[in-house]
Coordinates of C-alpha atoms in Angstrom, one line a residue:
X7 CA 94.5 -99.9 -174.1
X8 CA 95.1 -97.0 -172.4
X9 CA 92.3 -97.1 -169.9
X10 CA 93.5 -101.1 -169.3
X11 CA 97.2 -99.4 -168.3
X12 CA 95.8 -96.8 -166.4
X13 CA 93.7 -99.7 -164.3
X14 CA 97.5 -101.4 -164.3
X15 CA 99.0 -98.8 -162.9
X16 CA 96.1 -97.4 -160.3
X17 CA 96.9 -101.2 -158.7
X18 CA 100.0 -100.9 -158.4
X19 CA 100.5 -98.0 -157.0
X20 CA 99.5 -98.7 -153.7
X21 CA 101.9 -101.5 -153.1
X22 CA 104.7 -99.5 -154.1
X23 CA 103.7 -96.1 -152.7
X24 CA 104.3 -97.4 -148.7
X25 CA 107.4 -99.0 -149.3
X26 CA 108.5 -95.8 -151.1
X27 CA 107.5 -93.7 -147.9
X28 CA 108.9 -96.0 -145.8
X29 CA 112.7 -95.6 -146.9
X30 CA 112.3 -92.2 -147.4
X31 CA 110.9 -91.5 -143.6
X32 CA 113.8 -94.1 -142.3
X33 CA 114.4 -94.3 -139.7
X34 CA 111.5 -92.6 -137.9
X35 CA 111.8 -95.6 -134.5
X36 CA 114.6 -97.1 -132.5
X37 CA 116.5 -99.3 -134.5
X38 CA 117.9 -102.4 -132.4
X39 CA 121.6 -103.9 -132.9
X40 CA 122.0 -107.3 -131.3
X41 CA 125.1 -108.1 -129.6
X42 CA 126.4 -112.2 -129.6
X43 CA 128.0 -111.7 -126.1
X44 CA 127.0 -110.7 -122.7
X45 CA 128.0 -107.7 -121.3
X46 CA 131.2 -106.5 -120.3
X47 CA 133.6 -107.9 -123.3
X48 CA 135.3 -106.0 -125.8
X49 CA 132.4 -106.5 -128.5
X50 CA 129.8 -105.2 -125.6
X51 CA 131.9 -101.8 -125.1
X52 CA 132.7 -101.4 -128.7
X53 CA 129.1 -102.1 -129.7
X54 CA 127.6 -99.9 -127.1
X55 CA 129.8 -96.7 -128.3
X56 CA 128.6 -97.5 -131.4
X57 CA 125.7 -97.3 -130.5
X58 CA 126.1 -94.2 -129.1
X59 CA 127.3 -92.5 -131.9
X60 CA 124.6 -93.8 -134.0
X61 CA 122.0 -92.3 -131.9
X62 CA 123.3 -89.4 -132.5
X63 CA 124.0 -89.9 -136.4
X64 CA 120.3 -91.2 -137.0
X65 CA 118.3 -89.0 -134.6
X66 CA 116.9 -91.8 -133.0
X67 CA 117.5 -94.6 -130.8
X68 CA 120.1 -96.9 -131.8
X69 CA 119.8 -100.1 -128.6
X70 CA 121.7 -102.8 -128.2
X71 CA 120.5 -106.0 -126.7
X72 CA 122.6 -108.5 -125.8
X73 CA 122.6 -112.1 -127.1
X74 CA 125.3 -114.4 -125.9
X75 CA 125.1 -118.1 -126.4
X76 CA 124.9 -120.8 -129.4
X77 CA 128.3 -119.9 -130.1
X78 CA 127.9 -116.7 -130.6
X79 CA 125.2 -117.1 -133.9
X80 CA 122.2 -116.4 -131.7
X81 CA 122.2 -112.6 -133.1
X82 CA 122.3 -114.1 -136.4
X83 CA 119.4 -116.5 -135.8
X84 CA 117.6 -113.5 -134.6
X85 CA 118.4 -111.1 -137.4
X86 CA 117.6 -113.7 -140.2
X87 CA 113.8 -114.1 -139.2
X88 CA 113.3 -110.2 -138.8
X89 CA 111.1 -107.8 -140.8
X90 CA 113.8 -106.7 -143.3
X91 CA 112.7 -103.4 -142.5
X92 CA 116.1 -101.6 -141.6
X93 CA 115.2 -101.9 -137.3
X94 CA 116.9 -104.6 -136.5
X95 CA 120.3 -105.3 -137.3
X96 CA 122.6 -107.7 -136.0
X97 CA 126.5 -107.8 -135.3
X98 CA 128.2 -111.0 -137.7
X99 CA 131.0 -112.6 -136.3
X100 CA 132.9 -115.0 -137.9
X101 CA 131.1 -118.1 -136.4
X102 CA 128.4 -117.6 -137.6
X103 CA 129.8 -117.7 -140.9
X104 CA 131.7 -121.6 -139.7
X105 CA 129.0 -123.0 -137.5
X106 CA 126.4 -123.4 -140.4
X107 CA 129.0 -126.2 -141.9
X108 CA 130.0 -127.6 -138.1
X109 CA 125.9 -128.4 -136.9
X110 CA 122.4 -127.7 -138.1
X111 CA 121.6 -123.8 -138.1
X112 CA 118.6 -121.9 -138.5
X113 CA 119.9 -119.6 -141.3
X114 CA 121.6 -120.0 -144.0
X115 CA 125.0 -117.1 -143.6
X116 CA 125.0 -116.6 -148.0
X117 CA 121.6 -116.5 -148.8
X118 CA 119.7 -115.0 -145.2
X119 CA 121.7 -111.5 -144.6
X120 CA 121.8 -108.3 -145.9
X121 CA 125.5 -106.7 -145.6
X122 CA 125.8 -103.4 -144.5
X123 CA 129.2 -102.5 -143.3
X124 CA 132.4 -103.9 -142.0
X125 CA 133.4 -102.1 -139.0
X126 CA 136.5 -103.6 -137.4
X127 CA 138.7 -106.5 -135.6
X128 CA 139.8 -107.8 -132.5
X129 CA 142.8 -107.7 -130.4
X130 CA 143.1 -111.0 -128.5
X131 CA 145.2 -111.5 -125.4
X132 CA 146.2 -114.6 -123.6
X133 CA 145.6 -113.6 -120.0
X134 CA 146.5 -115.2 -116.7
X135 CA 146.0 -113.9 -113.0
X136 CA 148.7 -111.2 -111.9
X137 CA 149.9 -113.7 -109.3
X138 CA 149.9 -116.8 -111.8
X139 CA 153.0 -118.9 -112.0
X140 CA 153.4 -118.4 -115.3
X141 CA 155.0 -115.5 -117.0
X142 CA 155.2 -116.2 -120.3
X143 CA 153.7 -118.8 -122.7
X144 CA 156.4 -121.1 -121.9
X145 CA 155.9 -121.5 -118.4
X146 CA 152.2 -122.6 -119.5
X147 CA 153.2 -124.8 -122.1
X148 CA 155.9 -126.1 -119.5
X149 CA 153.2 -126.9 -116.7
X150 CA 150.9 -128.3 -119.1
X151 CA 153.5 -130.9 -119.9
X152 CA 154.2 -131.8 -116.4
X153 CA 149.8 -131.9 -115.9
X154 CA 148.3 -133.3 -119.0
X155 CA 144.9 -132.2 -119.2
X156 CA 144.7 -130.3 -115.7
X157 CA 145.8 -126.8 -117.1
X158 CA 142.1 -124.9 -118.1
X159 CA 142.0 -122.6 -120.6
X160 CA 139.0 -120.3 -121.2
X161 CA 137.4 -119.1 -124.2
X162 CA 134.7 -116.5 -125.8
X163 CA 132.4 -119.5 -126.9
X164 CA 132.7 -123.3 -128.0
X165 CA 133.1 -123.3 -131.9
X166 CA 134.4 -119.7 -131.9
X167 CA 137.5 -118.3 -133.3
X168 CA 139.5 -118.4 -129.9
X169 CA 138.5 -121.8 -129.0
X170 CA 139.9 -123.0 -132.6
X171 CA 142.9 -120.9 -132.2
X172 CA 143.2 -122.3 -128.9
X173 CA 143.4 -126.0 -130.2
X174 CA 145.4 -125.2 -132.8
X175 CA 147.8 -123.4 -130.5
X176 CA 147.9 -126.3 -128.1
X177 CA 148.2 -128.6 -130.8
X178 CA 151.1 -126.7 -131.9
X179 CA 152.9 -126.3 -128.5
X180 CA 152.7 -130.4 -127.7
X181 CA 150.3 -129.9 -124.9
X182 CA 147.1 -131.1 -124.0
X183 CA 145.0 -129.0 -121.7
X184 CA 141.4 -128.9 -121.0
X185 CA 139.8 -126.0 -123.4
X186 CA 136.4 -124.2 -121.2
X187 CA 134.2 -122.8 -123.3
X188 CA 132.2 -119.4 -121.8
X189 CA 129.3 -117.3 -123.4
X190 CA 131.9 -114.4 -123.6
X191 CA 135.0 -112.6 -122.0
X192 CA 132.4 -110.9 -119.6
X193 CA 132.2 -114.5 -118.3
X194 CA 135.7 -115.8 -118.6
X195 CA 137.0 -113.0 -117.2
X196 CA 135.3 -113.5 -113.7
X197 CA 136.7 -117.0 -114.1
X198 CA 140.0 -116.3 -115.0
X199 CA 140.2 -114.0 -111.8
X200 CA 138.7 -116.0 -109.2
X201 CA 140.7 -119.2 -110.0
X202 CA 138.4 -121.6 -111.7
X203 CA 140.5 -121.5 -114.7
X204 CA 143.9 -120.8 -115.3
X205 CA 144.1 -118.9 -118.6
X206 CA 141.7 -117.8 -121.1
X207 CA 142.1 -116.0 -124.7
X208 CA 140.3 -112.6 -124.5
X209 CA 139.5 -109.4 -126.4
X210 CA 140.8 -106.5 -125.6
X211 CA 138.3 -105.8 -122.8
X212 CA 140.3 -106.3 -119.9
X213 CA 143.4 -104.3 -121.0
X214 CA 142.8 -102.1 -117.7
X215 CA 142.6 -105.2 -115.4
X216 CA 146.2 -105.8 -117.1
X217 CA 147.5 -102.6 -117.0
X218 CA 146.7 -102.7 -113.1
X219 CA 148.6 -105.7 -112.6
X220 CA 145.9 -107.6 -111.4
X221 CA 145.9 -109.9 -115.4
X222 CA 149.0 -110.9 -116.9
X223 CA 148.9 -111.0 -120.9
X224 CA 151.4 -114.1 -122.2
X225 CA 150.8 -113.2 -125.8
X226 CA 148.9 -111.4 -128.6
X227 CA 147.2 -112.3 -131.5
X228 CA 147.8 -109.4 -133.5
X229 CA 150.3 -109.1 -136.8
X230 CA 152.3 -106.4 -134.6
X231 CA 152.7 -105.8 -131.2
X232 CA 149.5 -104.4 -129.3
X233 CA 150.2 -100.1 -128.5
X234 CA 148.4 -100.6 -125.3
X235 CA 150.7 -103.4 -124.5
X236 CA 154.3 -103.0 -126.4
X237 CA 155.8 -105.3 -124.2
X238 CA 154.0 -108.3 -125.0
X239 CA 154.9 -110.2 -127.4
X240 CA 152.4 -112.0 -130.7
X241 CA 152.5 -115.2 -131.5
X242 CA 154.4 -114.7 -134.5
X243 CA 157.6 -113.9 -132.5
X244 CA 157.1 -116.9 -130.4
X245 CA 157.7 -119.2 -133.5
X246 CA 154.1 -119.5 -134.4
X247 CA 154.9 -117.8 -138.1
X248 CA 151.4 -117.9 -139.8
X249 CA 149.3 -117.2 -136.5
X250 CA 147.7 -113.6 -136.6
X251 CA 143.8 -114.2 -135.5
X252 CA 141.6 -111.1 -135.3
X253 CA 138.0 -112.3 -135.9
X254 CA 136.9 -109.5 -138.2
X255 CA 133.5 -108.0 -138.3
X256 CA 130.7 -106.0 -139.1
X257 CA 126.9 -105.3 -139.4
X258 CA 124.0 -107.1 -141.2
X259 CA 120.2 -107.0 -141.7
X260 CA 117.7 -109.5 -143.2
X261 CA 118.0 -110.4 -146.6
X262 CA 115.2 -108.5 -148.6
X263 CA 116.1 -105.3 -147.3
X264 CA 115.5 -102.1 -149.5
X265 CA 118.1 -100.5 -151.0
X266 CA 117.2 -97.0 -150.2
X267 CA 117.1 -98.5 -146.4
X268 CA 120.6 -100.2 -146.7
X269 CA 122.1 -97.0 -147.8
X270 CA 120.7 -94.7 -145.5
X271 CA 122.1 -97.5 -142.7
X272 CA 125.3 -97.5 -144.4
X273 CA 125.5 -93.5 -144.2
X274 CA 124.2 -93.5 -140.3
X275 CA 126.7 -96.3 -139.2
X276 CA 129.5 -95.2 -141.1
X277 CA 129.2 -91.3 -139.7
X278 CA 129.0 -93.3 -136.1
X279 CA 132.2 -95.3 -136.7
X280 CA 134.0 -92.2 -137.5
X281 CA 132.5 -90.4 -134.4
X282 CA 135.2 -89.0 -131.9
X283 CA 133.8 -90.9 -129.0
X284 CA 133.3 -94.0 -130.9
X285 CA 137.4 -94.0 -132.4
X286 CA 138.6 -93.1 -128.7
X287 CA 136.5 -96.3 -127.6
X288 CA 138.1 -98.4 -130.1
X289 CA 141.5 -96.4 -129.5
X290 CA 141.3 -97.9 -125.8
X291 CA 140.6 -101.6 -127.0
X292 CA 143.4 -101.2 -129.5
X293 CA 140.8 -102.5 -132.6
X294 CA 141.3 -101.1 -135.9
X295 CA 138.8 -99.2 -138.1
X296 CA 138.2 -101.7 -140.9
X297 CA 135.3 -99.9 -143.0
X298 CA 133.8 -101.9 -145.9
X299 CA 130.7 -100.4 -147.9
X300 CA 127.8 -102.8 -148.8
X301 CA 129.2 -104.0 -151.9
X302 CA 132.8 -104.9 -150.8
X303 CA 131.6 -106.3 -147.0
X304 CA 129.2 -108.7 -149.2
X305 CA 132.5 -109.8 -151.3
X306 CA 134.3 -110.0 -147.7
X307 CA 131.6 -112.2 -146.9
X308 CA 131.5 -114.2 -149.2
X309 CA 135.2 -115.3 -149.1
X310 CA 135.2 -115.5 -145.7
X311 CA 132.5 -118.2 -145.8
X312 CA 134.5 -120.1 -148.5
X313 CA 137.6 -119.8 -146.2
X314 CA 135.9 -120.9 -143.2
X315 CA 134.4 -124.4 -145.4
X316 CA 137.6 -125.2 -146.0
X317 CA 138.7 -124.9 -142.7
X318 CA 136.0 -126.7 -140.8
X319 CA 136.9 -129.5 -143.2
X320 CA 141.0 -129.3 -142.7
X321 CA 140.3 -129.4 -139.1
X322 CA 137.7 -132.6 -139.5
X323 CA 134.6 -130.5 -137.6
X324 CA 131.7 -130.3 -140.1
X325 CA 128.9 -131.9 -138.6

């Protein structure tokens, strides 16, 4: 018996013994985080920071590599066919916890991910060109009465949490205008400013275009006022009582991950989001720290995709 257990265990050992090292030498490469949107936007400068930080937190490498398109899941997609080995780790917006019950998606967001942390939110702006017409929402909402259809307005990605906010917004305001769909606020913005559309809902990204006077923000989506822009005013006080969209977010890996890995992520990333460069970044953007640990990000999750069902189904979208 106890030469058959010995056999047992000499068998074993070997398929336990690497994964073992493995999580104890993590990480000992670069470890890559995957961006949903192209460079320039809010999510691009926070991520990159981030990144930053982590380097420095890890001792190695921490990337990121942009992914923009698919409305905004195409990190997810990504992520959710890795090697759950701890290297590649994606950012998880909210679509891609709402597209799986709009269209047919590679991954499944409850079963396919590993949560790691929650990080933060975003401030979104309605912008128009410093020379537009329209000074506040009303002038918009105005025009867009006079020109049914022929006012453009711009968002992060078809499906995504602007462009439903956008409808519902219109929808609310009695107007019908024509709702252009970009990869990301690095693309509307270079829209938005050379005329081909006249609005667009943004991140906080191009606060310094606005503080130069050369965007115009109509409105925030914030609960309060914005610090960087106090004289702007949310939706809320334009009569839009339960509007406050921020889009929430965080990190995740592939499901299967080890636990020893997730942890030692967990520690990395959180020392980075507390980093002084990395709070001054999202100081600038005016997004909040928003920390979650494994457990209560996975529980965030998890409602989240139960909220976002029953939304897709009150607005009549699932596919």
């Amino acid at each position: 018996m106890n030469r058959r257990k010995l056999l047992l265990a000499s068998l074993a050992a070997p398929a336990i013994a690497p994964n073992l090292a493995a999580a104890q030498s993590f990480p000992n490469r670069p470890i890559t985080l995957l961006v949903p949107f192209p460079p320039g936007g809010a999510t691009d400068i926070q991520m990159r920071s981030f990144a930053e930080a982590a380097t420095r937190a890890f001792g190695v490498n921490v990337l990121t590599e942009n992914r923009p398109g698919a409305g905004a899941t195409l990190s997810a997609s990504t992520v959710a066919r890795a090697r759950p080995d701890g290297y590649t780790i994606a950012q998880f917006p909210l679509p891609a916890m709402r597209l799986p019950f709009m269209q047919r998606m590679p991954f499944n967001p409850r079963t396919d991910f590993t949560p790691i942390m929650h990080l933060t939110g975003y401030l979104f702006i309605m912008c128009v060109r410093g020379d537009s017409p329209y000074r506040t929402w009303a002038d918009l909402v105005a025009d867009a009465r006079r020109r049914p259809g022929e006012v453009r307005i711009g968002n992060t990605g078809a499906n995504g949490t602007p462009h439903l906010a956008n409808i519902d917004l219109a929808t609310r305001s009695n107007i019908e205008v024509t709702h252009v769909p970009f990869r990301g606020e690095g693309d509307a913005i270079p829209a938005l400013l050379g005329g081909h559309i006249e609005a667009t809902a943004s991140g906080s990204g191009p606060i310094q275009l606005i503080t130069e006077g050369r965007l115009r923000a109509l409105n925030v989506w914030t609960r309060e006022r914005s610090r960087r822009l106090p004289d702007v005013p949310t939706l809320i006080e334009l009569g839009f009582q339960d509007m406050v969209v921020t889009s929430p977010y965080g990190l995740v890996g592939p499901a299967g991950m080890d636990p020893e890995i997730v942890a030692r992520l967990h520690q990395g990333f959180r020392t980075a989001l507390n980093d002084p460069a990395h709070l001054a970044t999202l100081e600038r953007l005016d997004m909040p720290v928003e920390y979650l640990n494994p457990a209560d990000y996975a529980a965030f999750i998890a409602r989240t995709i139960q909220e976002e069902e029953a939304r897709v189904d009150r607005l009549g979208l699932r596919g």
